[in-house]
CSV table of C-alpha atoms in Angstrom, one decimal:
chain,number,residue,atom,x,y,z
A,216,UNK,CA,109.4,-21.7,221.6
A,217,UNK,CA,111.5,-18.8,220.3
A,218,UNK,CA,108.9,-16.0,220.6
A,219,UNK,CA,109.3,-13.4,223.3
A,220,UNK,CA,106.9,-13.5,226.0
A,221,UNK,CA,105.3,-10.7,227.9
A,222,UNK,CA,103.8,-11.1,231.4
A,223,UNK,CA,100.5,-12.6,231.2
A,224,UNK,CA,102.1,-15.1,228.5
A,225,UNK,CA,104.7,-16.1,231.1
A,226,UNK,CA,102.3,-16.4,234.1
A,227,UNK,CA,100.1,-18.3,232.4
A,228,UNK,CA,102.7,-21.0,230.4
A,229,UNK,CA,103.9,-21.0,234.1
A,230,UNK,CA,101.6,-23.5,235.1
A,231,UNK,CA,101.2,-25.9,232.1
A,232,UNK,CA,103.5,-25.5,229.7
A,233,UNK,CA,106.9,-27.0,230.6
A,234,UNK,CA,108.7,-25.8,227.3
A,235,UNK,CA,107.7,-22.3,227.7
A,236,UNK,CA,110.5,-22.5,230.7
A,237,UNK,CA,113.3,-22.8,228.1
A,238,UNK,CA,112.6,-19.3,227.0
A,239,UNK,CA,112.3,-18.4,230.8
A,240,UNK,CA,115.7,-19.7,230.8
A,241,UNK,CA,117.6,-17.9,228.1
A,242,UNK,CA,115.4,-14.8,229.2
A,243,UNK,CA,117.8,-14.8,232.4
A,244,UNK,CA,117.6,-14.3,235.9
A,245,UNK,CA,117.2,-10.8,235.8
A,246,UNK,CA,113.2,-10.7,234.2
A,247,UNK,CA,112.7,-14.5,236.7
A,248,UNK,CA,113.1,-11.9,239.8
A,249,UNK,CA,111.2,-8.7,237.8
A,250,UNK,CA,108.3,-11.8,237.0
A,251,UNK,CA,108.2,-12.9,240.7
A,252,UNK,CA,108.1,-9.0,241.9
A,253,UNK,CA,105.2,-8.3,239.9
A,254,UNK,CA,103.4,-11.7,240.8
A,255,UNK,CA,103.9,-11.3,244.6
A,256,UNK,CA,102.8,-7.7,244.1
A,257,UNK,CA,99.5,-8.5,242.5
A,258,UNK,CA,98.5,-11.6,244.6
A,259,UNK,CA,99.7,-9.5,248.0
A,260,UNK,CA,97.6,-6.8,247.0
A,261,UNK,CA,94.4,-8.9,246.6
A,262,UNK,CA,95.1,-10.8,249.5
A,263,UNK,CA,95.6,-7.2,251.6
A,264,UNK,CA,92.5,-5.6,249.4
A,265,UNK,CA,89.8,-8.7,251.5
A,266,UNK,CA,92.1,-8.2,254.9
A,267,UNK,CA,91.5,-4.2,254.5
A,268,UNK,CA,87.9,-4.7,253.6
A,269,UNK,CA,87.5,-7.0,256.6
A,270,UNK,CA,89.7,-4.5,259.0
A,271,UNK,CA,87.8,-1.5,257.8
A,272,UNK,CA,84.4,-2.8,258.4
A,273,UNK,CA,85.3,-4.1,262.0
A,274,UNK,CA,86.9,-0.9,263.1
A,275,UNK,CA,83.7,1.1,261.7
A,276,UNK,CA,81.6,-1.3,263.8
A,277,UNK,CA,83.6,-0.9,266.6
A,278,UNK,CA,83.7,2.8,266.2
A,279,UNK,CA,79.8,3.1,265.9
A,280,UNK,CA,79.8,0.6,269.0
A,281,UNK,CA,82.6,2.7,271.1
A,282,UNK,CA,80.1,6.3,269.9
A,283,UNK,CA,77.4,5.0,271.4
A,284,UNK,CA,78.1,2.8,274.3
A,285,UNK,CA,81.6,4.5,275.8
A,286,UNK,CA,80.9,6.7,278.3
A,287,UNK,CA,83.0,9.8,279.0
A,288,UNK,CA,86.3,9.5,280.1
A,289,UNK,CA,90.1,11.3,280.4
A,290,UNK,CA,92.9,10.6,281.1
A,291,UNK,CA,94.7,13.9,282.1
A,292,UNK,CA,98.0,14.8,284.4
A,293,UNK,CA,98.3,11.1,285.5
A,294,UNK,CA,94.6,10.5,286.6
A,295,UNK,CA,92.0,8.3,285.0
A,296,UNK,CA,88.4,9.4,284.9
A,297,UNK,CA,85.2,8.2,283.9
A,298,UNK,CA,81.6,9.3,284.0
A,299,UNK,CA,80.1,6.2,285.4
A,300,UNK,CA,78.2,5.7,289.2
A,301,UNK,CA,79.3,1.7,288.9
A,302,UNK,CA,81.9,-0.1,287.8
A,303,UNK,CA,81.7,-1.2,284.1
A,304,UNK,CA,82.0,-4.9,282.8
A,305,UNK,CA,82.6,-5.6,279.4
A,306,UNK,CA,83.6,-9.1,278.2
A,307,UNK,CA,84.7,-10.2,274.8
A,308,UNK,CA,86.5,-13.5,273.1
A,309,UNK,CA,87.0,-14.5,277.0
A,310,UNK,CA,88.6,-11.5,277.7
A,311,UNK,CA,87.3,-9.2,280.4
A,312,UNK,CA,87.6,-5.6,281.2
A,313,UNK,CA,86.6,-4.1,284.0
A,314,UNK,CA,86.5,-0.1,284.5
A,315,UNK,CA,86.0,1.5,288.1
A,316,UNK,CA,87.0,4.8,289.5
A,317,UNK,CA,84.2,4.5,291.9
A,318,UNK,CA,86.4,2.9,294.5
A,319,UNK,CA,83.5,-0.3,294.4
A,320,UNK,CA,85.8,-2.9,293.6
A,321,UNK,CA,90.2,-3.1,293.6
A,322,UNK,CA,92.7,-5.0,291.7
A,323,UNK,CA,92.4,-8.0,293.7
A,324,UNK,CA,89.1,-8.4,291.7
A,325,UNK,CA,90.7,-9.5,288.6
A,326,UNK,CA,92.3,-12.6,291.2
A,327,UNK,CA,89.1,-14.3,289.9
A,328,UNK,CA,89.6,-14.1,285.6
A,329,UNK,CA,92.1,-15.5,283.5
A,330,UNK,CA,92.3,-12.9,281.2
A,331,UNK,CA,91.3,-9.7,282.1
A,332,UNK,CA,92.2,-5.8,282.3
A,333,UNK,CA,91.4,-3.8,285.3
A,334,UNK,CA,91.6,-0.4,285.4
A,335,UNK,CA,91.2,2.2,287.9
A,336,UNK,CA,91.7,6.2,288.9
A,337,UNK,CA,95.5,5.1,289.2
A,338,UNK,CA,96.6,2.5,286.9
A,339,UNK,CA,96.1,-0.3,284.4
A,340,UNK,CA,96.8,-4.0,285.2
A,341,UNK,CA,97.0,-6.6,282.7
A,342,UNK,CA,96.5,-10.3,283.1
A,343,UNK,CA,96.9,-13.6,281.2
A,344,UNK,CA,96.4,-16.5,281.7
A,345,UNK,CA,96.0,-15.9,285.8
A,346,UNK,CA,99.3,-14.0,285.8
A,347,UNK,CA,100.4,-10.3,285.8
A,348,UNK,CA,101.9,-9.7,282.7
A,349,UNK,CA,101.8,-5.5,282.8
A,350,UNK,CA,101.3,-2.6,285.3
A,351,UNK,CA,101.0,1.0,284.2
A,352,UNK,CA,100.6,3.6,286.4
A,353,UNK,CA,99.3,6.8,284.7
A,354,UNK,CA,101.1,8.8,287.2
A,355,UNK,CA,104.3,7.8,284.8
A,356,UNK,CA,102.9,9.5,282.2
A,357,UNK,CA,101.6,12.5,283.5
A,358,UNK,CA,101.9,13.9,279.9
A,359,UNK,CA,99.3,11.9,278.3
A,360,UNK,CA,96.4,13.5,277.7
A,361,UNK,CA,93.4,10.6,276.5
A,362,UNK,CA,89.4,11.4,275.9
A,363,UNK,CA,86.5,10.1,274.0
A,364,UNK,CA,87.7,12.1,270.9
A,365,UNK,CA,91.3,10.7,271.5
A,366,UNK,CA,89.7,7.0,270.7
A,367,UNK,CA,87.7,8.3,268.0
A,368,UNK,CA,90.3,9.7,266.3
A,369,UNK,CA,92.4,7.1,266.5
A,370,UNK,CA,90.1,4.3,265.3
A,371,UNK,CA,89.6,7.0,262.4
A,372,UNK,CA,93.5,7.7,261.3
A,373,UNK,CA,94.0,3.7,261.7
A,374,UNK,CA,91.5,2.7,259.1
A,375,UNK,CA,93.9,4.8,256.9
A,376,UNK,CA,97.3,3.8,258.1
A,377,UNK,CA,96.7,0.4,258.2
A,378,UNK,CA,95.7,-0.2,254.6
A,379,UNK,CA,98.3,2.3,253.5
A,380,UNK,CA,101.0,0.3,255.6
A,381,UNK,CA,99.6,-3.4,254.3
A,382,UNK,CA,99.5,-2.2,250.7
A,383,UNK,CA,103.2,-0.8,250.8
A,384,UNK,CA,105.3,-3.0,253.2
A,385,UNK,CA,103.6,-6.5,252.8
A,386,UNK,CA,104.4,-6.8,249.3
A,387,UNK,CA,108.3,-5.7,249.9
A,388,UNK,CA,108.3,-8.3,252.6
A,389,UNK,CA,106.8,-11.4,250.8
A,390,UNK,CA,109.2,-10.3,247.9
A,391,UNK,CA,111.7,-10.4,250.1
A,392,UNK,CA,111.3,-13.8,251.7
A,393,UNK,CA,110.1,-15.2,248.2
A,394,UNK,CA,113.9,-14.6,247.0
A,395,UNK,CA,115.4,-16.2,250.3
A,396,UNK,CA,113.4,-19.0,249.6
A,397,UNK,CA,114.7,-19.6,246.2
A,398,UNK,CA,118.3,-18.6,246.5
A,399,UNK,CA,118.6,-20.3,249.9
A,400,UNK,CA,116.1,-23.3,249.6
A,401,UNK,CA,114.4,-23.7,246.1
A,402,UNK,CA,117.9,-23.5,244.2
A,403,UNK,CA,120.4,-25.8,246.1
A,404,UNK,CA,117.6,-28.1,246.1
A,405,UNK,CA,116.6,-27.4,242.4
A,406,UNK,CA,120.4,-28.0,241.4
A,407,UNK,CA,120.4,-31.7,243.4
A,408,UNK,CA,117.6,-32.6,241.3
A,409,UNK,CA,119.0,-31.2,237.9
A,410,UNK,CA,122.2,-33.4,239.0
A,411,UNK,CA,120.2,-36.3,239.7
A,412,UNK,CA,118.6,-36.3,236.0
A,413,UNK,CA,121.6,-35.7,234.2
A,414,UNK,CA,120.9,-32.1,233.3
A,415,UNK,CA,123.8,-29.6,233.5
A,416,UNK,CA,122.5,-26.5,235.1
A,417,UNK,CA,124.0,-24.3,236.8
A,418,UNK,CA,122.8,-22.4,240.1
A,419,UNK,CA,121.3,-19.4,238.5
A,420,UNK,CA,119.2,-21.4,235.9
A,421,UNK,CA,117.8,-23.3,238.9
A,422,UNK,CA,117.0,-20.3,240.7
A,423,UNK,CA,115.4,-19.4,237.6
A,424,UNK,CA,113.3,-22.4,237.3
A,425,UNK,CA,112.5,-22.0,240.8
A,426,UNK,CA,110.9,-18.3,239.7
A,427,UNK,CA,108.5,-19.5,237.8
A,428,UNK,CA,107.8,-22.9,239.4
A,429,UNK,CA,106.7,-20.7,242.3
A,430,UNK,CA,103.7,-19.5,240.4
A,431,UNK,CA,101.2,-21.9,241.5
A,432,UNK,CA,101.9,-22.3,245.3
A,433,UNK,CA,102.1,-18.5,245.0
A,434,UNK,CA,98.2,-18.8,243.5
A,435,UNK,CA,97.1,-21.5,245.8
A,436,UNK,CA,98.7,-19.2,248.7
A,437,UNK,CA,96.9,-16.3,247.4
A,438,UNK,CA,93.4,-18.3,247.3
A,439,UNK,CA,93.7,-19.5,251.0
A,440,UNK,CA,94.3,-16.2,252.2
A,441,UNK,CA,91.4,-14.8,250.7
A,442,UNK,CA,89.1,-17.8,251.4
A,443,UNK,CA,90.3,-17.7,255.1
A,444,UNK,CA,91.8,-21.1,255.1
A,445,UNK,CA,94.6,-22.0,257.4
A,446,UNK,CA,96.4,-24.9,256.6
A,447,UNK,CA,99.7,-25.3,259.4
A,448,UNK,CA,101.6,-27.7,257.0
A,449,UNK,CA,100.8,-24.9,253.5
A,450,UNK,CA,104.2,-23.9,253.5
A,451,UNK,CA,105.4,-27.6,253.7
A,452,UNK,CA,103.1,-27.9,250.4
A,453,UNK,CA,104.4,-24.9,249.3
A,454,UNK,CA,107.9,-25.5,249.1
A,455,UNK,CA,107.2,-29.4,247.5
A,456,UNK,CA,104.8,-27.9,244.7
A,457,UNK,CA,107.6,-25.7,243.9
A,458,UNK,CA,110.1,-28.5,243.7
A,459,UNK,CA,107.7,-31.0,241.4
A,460,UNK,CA,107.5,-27.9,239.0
A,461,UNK,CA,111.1,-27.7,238.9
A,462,UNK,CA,111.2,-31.4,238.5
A,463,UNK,CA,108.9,-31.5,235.8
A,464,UNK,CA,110.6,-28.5,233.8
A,465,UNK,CA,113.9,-30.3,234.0
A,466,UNK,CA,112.8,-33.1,232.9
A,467,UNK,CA,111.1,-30.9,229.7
A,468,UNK,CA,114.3,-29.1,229.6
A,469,UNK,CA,116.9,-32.7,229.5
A,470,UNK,CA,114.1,-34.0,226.6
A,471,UNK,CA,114.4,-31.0,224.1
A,472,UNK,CA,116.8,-29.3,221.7
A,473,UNK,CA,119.2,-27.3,224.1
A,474,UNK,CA,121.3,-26.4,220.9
A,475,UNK,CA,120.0,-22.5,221.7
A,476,UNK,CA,119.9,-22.8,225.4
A,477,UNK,CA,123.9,-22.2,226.8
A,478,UNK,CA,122.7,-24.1,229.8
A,479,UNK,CA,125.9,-24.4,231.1
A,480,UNK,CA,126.4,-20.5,231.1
């Protein structure tokens, strides 16, 4: 296969066609990293697209929930206050809150509840699992200034800086670790099993191999995430698929005309 190959032609011979990885090779390891940029791009930004979809409709329903449930409250010069007769009881995912500036009840109530926040006139206590895990007194931050509007806005500015953050810094950071995983992992391991089948490449063909081999664990990955799947033993999977690629393209690559190849460059 001497033809040049653009993207979609590369993503595609990826995952069949085991002599289109020659021409990945003599392409070098420059376009194998620009390939595996623009593939973890595109399945990071479908994968975030369905996790911002699900995020933005959750924090609408919350909002609409907080708008017309929440009673008024502030959080001024280190004092909580709330415009509420009784204390207030909300409980969600086995998590409780309870809310009283009344003077009703006192911290010892949340004695009773595993998880649970309490909060009063003076301070917020958190608890898991039966233990204290954080006290804040709001006299400490006599600066913060909290209302109903406060919350509102902030549910508002997060269904924008979320997505915005998600669609800028995941795709850096699975690019990222996608390269660790080939230079540290996927290579040295790619480079045994070229040794093993009498195949004379050098590290940065394997790494090279490893690029593209990544291409379907990359689309499986991808699938999961949308699907909601969680499988605790996918990156196990992940990193094997990658290697029977390799495998498979070495073996190609030992059974064809390497006249045109300089694999030992």
């Amino acid at each position: 296969m001497n033809t040049k190959m653009g993207f979609r032609h590369k993503f595609a011979y990826s995952f069949f066609d085991f002599a289109a990885y020659k021409e990945f090779l003599v392409q070098g390891l420059g376009k194998a990293i620009l390939y595996i940029f623009l593939v973890t791009l595109i399945f990071s930004t479908i994968t975030n697209m369905n996790t911002i979809n699900k995020f933005i409709s959750e924090t609408s329903d919350i909002q609409t929930t907080f708008t017309k449930t929440a009673p008024k409250f502030e959080l001024k010069n280190g004092l909580f206050t709330i415009d509420s007769t009784e204390p207030i009881y909300y409980k969600s995912d086995g998590q409780t809150l309870i809310v009283d500036t009344t003077g009703k009840t006192n911290k010892s109530i949340v004695e009773s509840y595993s998880d649970a926040i309490y909060i009063d006139s003076n301070e917020l206590i958190l608890k898991q699992n039966y233990k204290t895990v954080q006290v804040m007194k709001f006299s400490d931050i006599p600066e913060f200034n909290v209302t109903n509007k406060t919350i509102q806005k902030m549910l508002y500015l997060s269904k924008i800086i979320i997505p915005v953050i998600l669609l800028i810094l995941d795709p850096i950071i699975s690019f990222i670790l996608n390269l660790i995983s080939v230079f540290l992992i996927l290579g040295p391991i790619s480079l045994s099993i070229s040794s093993f089948m009498n195949v004379k490449l050098n590290y940065s063909k394997v790494c090279i191999l490893s690029f593209y081999s990544m291409t379907m664990p990359l689309l499986l990955q991808a699938l999961l995430d949308i699907s909601g799947i969680f499988l605790p033993e996918f990156s196990i999977m992940f990193y094997l698929i990658t290697l029977i690629y390799c495998g498979l393209a070495i073996r190609k690559l030992k059974n064809t005309d390497k006249s045109n190849l300089n694999i030992m460059n």
